[in-house]
Every structure is written in structure tokens, then in C-alpha cells.
């Protein structure tokens, strides 16, 4: 994986743009380019009023628009405030099947002062798609990109 290249490209995409949706759209497209064997790469934004994760920009098939804070892999990531990886989503209690072709899922929280403000959600048609090294690398990529870029809600 070309972690430093991905971070540099991502930062150059969002450096001079303040629009959240434009930035997340470009980031989802960039990440999809570097993630073979994935069928969905995108963001969920936290809606504190409704206590839901709300669909943001993504690359892939249509997706669930709202996910309650306590449901599915994304809800667990929100609640635990840490990266969640599920090798086989069909064995995950309460998994929300937005796309029945998805078999594994990686969800990384985007934090602002220890508060989850968004999630990066990556689905794959392959079981056991991500190695531990990739999980750590993508978690670090997200942390590095979003440490200076604040998601304003």
C-alpha cells in the first residue's frame, strides 16, 4: 500500500476546498481507486439530533440512508469510537445488509476532540478482505487526513 501517496493526494484534494460534500466525494473516489476488491467506499455523517448516521458521499451501489447509532457495524464503530473490522458480515449480530453482495466490512471513525463526527465505511465482496496491516494503514490514513480537516456539523 502506498500510504504516504494516498495521504498526499487526499490532502491536496481537500487543501483549498471548504465544502464538506465536495471533499468527501473526492476522497471516496480516491480511496476507491486504492482499494481493489471493494464494492462500496463512502462516508456516514453523524446527525446528533436524530441519533442516526446519515449517508454522505460514496462510490458504489445505492446504500442505506440512515443507520441508528446502535445498529450494525457502523453503529458499533460509532459507539466504540474505534475501527471495526468484520471478516464475515453475515456472522455479525445485527448486521445491516444494504448490499447483499458485501461479505466483509471495515469502518473507521473520524473523530473531533474524541467525538465521532463521521465514519469511513468500506465494504468488500471478499470474505477476510483486509489484513491487519491494511486495517492499521487505513486507520492511520484517516487519522492523518482528518486531523487538520474538521467536519463541521
PDB file of C-alpha atoms in Angstrom:
ATOM      1  CA  UNK A   1       0.000   0.000   0.000  1.00  0.00           C
ATOM      2  CA  UNK A   2       1.165   3.493  -0.832  1.00  0.00           C
ATOM      3  CA  UNK A   3       0.072   5.147   2.417  1.00  0.00           C
ATOM      4  CA  UNK A   4       2.135   8.336   2.027  1.00  0.00           C
ATOM      5  CA  UNK A   5       0.987   8.797  -1.564  1.00  0.00           C
ATOM      6  CA  UNK A   6      -2.674   8.370  -0.586  1.00  0.00           C
ATOM      7  CA  UNK A   7      -2.308  10.886   2.246  1.00  0.00           C
ATOM      8  CA  UNK A   8      -0.535  13.407  -0.005  1.00  0.00           C
ATOM      9  CA  UNK A   9      -3.145  13.061  -2.747  1.00  0.00           C
ATOM     10  CA  UNK A  10      -6.009  13.318  -0.273  1.00  0.00           C
ATOM     11  CA  UNK A  11      -4.607  16.424   1.372  1.00  0.00           C
ATOM     12  CA  UNK A  12      -4.021  18.078  -1.995  1.00  0.00           C
ATOM     13  CA  UNK A  13      -7.655  17.404  -2.946  1.00  0.00           C
ATOM     14  CA  UNK A  14      -9.131  18.990   0.171  1.00  0.00           C
ATOM     15  CA  UNK A  15      -6.488  21.614   0.940  1.00  0.00           C
ATOM     16  CA  UNK A  16      -8.147  24.603  -0.749  1.00  0.00           C
ATOM     17  CA  UNK A  17     -11.772  23.462  -0.643  1.00  0.00           C
ATOM     18  CA  UNK A  18     -14.075  24.111   2.302  1.00  0.00           C
ATOM     19  CA  UNK A  19     -17.183  22.308   1.058  1.00  0.00           C
ATOM     20  CA  UNK A  20     -17.629  19.145   3.096  1.00  0.00           C
ATOM     21  CA  UNK A  21     -19.565  17.231   0.442  1.00  0.00           C
ATOM     22  CA  UNK A  22     -17.155  18.078  -2.366  1.00  0.00           C
ATOM     23  CA  UNK A  23     -14.233  16.943  -0.220  1.00  0.00           C
ATOM     24  CA  UNK A  24     -15.864  13.711   0.910  1.00  0.00           C
ATOM     25  CA  UNK A  25     -16.953  12.937  -2.663  1.00  0.00           C
ATOM     26  CA  UNK A  26     -13.384  13.307  -3.919  1.00  0.00           C
ATOM     27  CA  UNK A  27     -11.974  11.328  -1.000  1.00  0.00           C
ATOM     28  CA  UNK A  28     -14.407   8.449  -1.541  1.00  0.00           C
ATOM     29  CA  UNK A  29     -13.398   8.321  -5.222  1.00  0.00           C
ATOM     30  CA  UNK A  30      -9.699   8.464  -4.365  1.00  0.00           C
ATOM     31  CA  UNK A  31      -9.976   5.743  -1.725  1.00  0.00           C
ATOM     32  CA  UNK A  32     -11.978   3.500  -4.079  1.00  0.00           C
ATOM     33  CA  UNK A  33      -9.100   3.727  -6.582  1.00  0.00           C
ATOM     34  CA  UNK A  34      -6.677   2.346  -3.975  1.00  0.00           C
ATOM     35  CA  UNK A  35      -8.998  -0.359  -2.637  1.00  0.00           C
ATOM     36  CA  UNK A  36      -9.258  -3.326  -5.006  1.00  0.00           C
ATOM     37  CA  UNK A  37     -11.934  -5.919  -4.325  1.00  0.00           C
ATOM     38  CA  UNK A  38     -14.276  -3.401  -2.719  1.00  0.00           C
ATOM     39  CA  UNK A  39     -17.836  -2.759  -3.802  1.00  0.00           C
ATOM     40  CA  UNK A  40     -18.588   0.285  -1.617  1.00  0.00           C
ATOM     41  CA  UNK A  41     -16.454   3.078  -0.176  1.00  0.00           C
ATOM     42  CA  UNK A  42     -18.074   6.061   1.439  1.00  0.00           C
ATOM     43  CA  UNK A  43     -18.907   8.188   4.418  1.00  0.00           C
ATOM     44  CA  UNK A  44     -21.642   8.357   7.001  1.00  0.00           C
ATOM     45  CA  UNK A  45     -22.092  11.646   8.857  1.00  0.00           C
ATOM     46  CA  UNK A  46     -23.303  11.862  12.433  1.00  0.00           C
ATOM     47  CA  UNK A  47     -26.700  13.516  12.933  1.00  0.00           C
ATOM     48  CA  UNK A  48     -26.807  14.192  16.657  1.00  0.00           C
ATOM     49  CA  UNK A  49     -30.429  15.411  16.579  1.00  0.00           C
ATOM     50  CA  UNK A  50     -31.909  12.237  15.118  1.00  0.00           C
ATOM     51  CA  UNK A  51     -29.273   9.947  16.660  1.00  0.00           C
ATOM     52  CA  UNK A  52     -28.521   8.452  13.269  1.00  0.00           C
ATOM     53  CA  UNK A  53     -25.624   8.066  10.917  1.00  0.00           C
ATOM     54  CA  UNK A  54     -26.667   9.703   7.647  1.00  0.00           C
ATOM     55  CA  UNK A  55     -25.366   8.719   4.227  1.00  0.00           C
ATOM     56  CA  UNK A  56     -22.704  11.008   2.793  1.00  0.00           C
ATOM     57  CA  UNK A  57     -20.729  10.866  -0.459  1.00  0.00           C
ATOM     58  CA  UNK A  58     -19.763   7.386  -1.628  1.00  0.00           C
ATOM     59  CA  UNK A  59     -18.686   5.172  -4.534  1.00  0.00           C
ATOM     60  CA  UNK A  60     -20.779   2.055  -5.131  1.00  0.00           C
ATOM     61  CA  UNK A  61     -24.358   0.840  -5.298  1.00  0.00           C
ATOM     62  CA  UNK A  62     -27.209   2.578  -3.517  1.00  0.00           C
ATOM     63  CA  UNK A  63     -26.901   2.449   0.263  1.00  0.00           C
ATOM     64  CA  UNK A  64     -28.812   2.718   3.500  1.00  0.00           C
ATOM     65  CA  UNK A  65     -29.632   6.378   4.089  1.00  0.00           C
ATOM     66  CA  UNK A  66     -29.920   6.287   7.896  1.00  0.00           C
ATOM     67  CA  UNK A  67     -28.343   3.929  10.379  1.00  0.00           C
ATOM     68  CA  UNK A  68     -29.241   4.217  14.090  1.00  0.00           C
ATOM     69  CA  UNK A  69     -26.264   4.820  16.390  1.00  0.00           C
ATOM     70  CA  UNK A  70     -26.610   1.364  17.936  1.00  0.00           C
ATOM     71  CA  UNK A  71     -27.204  -0.764  14.806  1.00  0.00           C
ATOM     72  CA  UNK A  72     -24.888  -2.731  12.533  1.00  0.00           C
ATOM     73  CA  UNK A  73     -21.147  -2.457  12.033  1.00  0.00           C
ATOM     74  CA  UNK A  74     -21.299   1.312  11.530  1.00  0.00           C
ATOM     75  CA  UNK A  75     -23.304   1.736  14.734  1.00  0.00           C
ATOM     76  CA  UNK A  76     -20.773  -0.351  16.663  1.00  0.00           C
ATOM     77  CA  UNK A  77     -17.931   1.771  15.283  1.00  0.00           C
ATOM     78  CA  UNK A  78     -19.770   4.926  16.339  1.00  0.00           C
ATOM     79  CA  UNK A  79     -20.480   3.562  19.831  1.00  0.00           C
ATOM     80  CA  UNK A  80     -16.990   2.121  20.422  1.00  0.00           C
ATOM     81  CA  UNK A  81     -15.166   5.097  18.805  1.00  0.00           C
ATOM     82  CA  UNK A  82     -12.649   2.746  17.210  1.00  0.00           C
ATOM     83  CA  UNK A  83     -12.020   0.979  13.918  1.00  0.00           C
ATOM     84  CA  UNK A  84     -14.194  -2.097  13.450  1.00  0.00           C
ATOM     85  CA  UNK A  85     -13.339  -4.869  11.022  1.00  0.00           C
ATOM     86  CA  UNK A  86     -15.688  -7.761  10.310  1.00  0.00           C
ATOM     87  CA  UNK A  87     -14.253 -10.618   8.248  1.00  0.00           C
ATOM     88  CA  UNK A  88     -17.708 -12.092   7.564  1.00  0.00           C
ATOM     89  CA  UNK A  89     -20.606  -9.660   7.944  1.00  0.00           C
ATOM     90  CA  UNK A  90     -23.132 -12.493   7.772  1.00  0.00           C
ATOM     91  CA  UNK A  91     -21.917 -13.618  11.202  1.00  0.00           C
ATOM     92  CA  UNK A  92     -22.105 -10.139  12.753  1.00  0.00           C
ATOM     93  CA  UNK A  93     -25.132  -9.808  15.070  1.00  0.00           C
ATOM     94  CA  UNK A  94     -27.440  -7.078  13.786  1.00  0.00           C
ATOM     95  CA  UNK A  95     -25.590  -6.573  10.505  1.00  0.00           C
ATOM     96  CA  UNK A  96     -27.489  -4.256   8.157  1.00  0.00           C
ATOM     97  CA  UNK A  97     -27.318  -5.643   4.626  1.00  0.00           C
ATOM     98  CA  UNK A  98     -27.524  -2.586   2.398  1.00  0.00           C
ATOM     99  CA  UNK A  99     -25.907  -4.642  -0.399  1.00  0.00           C
ATOM    100  CA  UNK A 100     -26.261  -8.419  -0.195  1.00  0.00           C
ATOM    101  CA  UNK A 101     -23.022  -8.800  -2.202  1.00  0.00           C
ATOM    102  CA  UNK A 102     -20.950  -7.426   0.695  1.00  0.00           C
ATOM    103  CA  UNK A 103     -19.131 -10.069   2.716  1.00  0.00           C
ATOM    104  CA  UNK A 104     -16.617  -8.137   4.807  1.00  0.00           C
ATOM    105  CA  UNK A 105     -16.598  -4.587   6.156  1.00  0.00           C
ATOM    106  CA  UNK A 106     -14.109  -2.093   7.564  1.00  0.00           C
ATOM    107  CA  UNK A 107     -15.418   1.010   9.346  1.00  0.00           C
ATOM    108  CA  UNK A 108     -13.128   3.762  10.630  1.00  0.00           C
ATOM    109  CA  UNK A 109     -14.331   6.599  12.869  1.00  0.00           C
ATOM    110  CA  UNK A 110     -13.468  10.220  12.138  1.00  0.00           C
ATOM    111  CA  UNK A 111     -13.012  11.987  15.448  1.00  0.00           C
ATOM    112  CA  UNK A 112     -13.058  15.611  16.507  1.00  0.00           C
ATOM    113  CA  UNK A 113     -11.932  16.037  20.136  1.00  0.00           C
ATOM    114  CA  UNK A 114     -12.836  12.425  20.999  1.00  0.00           C
ATOM    115  CA  UNK A 115     -16.289  12.813  19.452  1.00  0.00           C
ATOM    116  CA  UNK A 116     -17.210  10.755  16.384  1.00  0.00           C
ATOM    117  CA  UNK A 117     -18.407  13.142  13.654  1.00  0.00           C
ATOM    118  CA  UNK A 118     -18.314  10.772  10.659  1.00  0.00           C
ATOM    119  CA  UNK A 119     -17.297   7.290   9.562  1.00  0.00           C
ATOM    120  CA  UNK A 120     -15.449   5.880   6.573  1.00  0.00           C
ATOM    121  CA  UNK A 121     -17.214   2.657   5.576  1.00  0.00           C
ATOM    122  CA  UNK A 122     -15.567   0.148   3.212  1.00  0.00           C
ATOM    123  CA  UNK A 123     -17.365  -2.986   2.007  1.00  0.00           C
ATOM    124  CA  UNK A 124     -15.910  -5.893   0.061  1.00  0.00           C
ATOM    125  CA  UNK A 125     -17.371  -8.812  -1.843  1.00  0.00           C
ATOM    126  CA  UNK A 126     -14.496 -10.916  -0.485  1.00  0.00           C
ATOM    127  CA  UNK A 127     -14.520 -12.548   2.903  1.00  0.00           C
ATOM    128  CA  UNK A 128     -11.475 -11.629   5.035  1.00  0.00           C
ATOM    129  CA  UNK A 129     -10.606  -8.833   2.580  1.00  0.00           C
ATOM    130  CA  UNK A 130      -8.310  -6.806   4.854  1.00  0.00           C
ATOM    131  CA  UNK A 131      -5.083  -7.815   6.541  1.00  0.00           C
ATOM    132  CA  UNK A 132      -4.161  -6.391   9.936  1.00  0.00           C
ATOM    133  CA  UNK A 133      -1.529  -4.243   8.208  1.00  0.00           C
ATOM    134  CA  UNK A 134      -4.141  -2.758   5.844  1.00  0.00           C
ATOM    135  CA  UNK A 135      -6.557  -2.082   8.707  1.00  0.00           C
ATOM    136  CA  UNK A 136      -3.846  -0.223  10.607  1.00  0.00           C
ATOM    137  CA  UNK A 137      -2.733   1.647   7.478  1.00  0.00           C
ATOM    138  CA  UNK A 138      -6.240   2.819   6.575  1.00  0.00           C
ATOM    139  CA  UNK A 139      -6.924   3.824  10.170  1.00  0.00           C
ATOM    140  CA  UNK A 140      -3.715   5.887  10.114  1.00  0.00           C
ATOM    141  CA  UNK A 141      -4.603   7.388   6.727  1.00  0.00           C
ATOM    142  CA  UNK A 142      -7.978   8.559   8.032  1.00  0.00           C
ATOM    143  CA  UNK A 143      -6.430   9.961  11.220  1.00  0.00           C
ATOM    144  CA  UNK A 144      -3.766  11.852   9.272  1.00  0.00           C
ATOM    145  CA  UNK A 145      -6.139  13.307   6.677  1.00  0.00           C
ATOM    146  CA  UNK A 146      -8.778  14.421   9.158  1.00  0.00           C
ATOM    147  CA  UNK A 147      -6.523  15.715  11.944  1.00  0.00           C
ATOM    148  CA  UNK A 148      -6.458  19.183  10.334  1.00  0.00           C
ATOM    149  CA  UNK A 149      -9.696  18.998   8.342  1.00  0.00           C
ATOM    150  CA  UNK A 150     -12.666  19.455  10.621  1.00  0.00           C
ATOM    151  CA  UNK A 151     -16.100  18.164   9.731  1.00  0.00           C
ATOM    152  CA  UNK A 152     -18.430  20.973  10.711  1.00  0.00           C
ATOM    153  CA  UNK A 153     -21.938  19.871  11.573  1.00  0.00           C
TER     154      UNK A 153
END
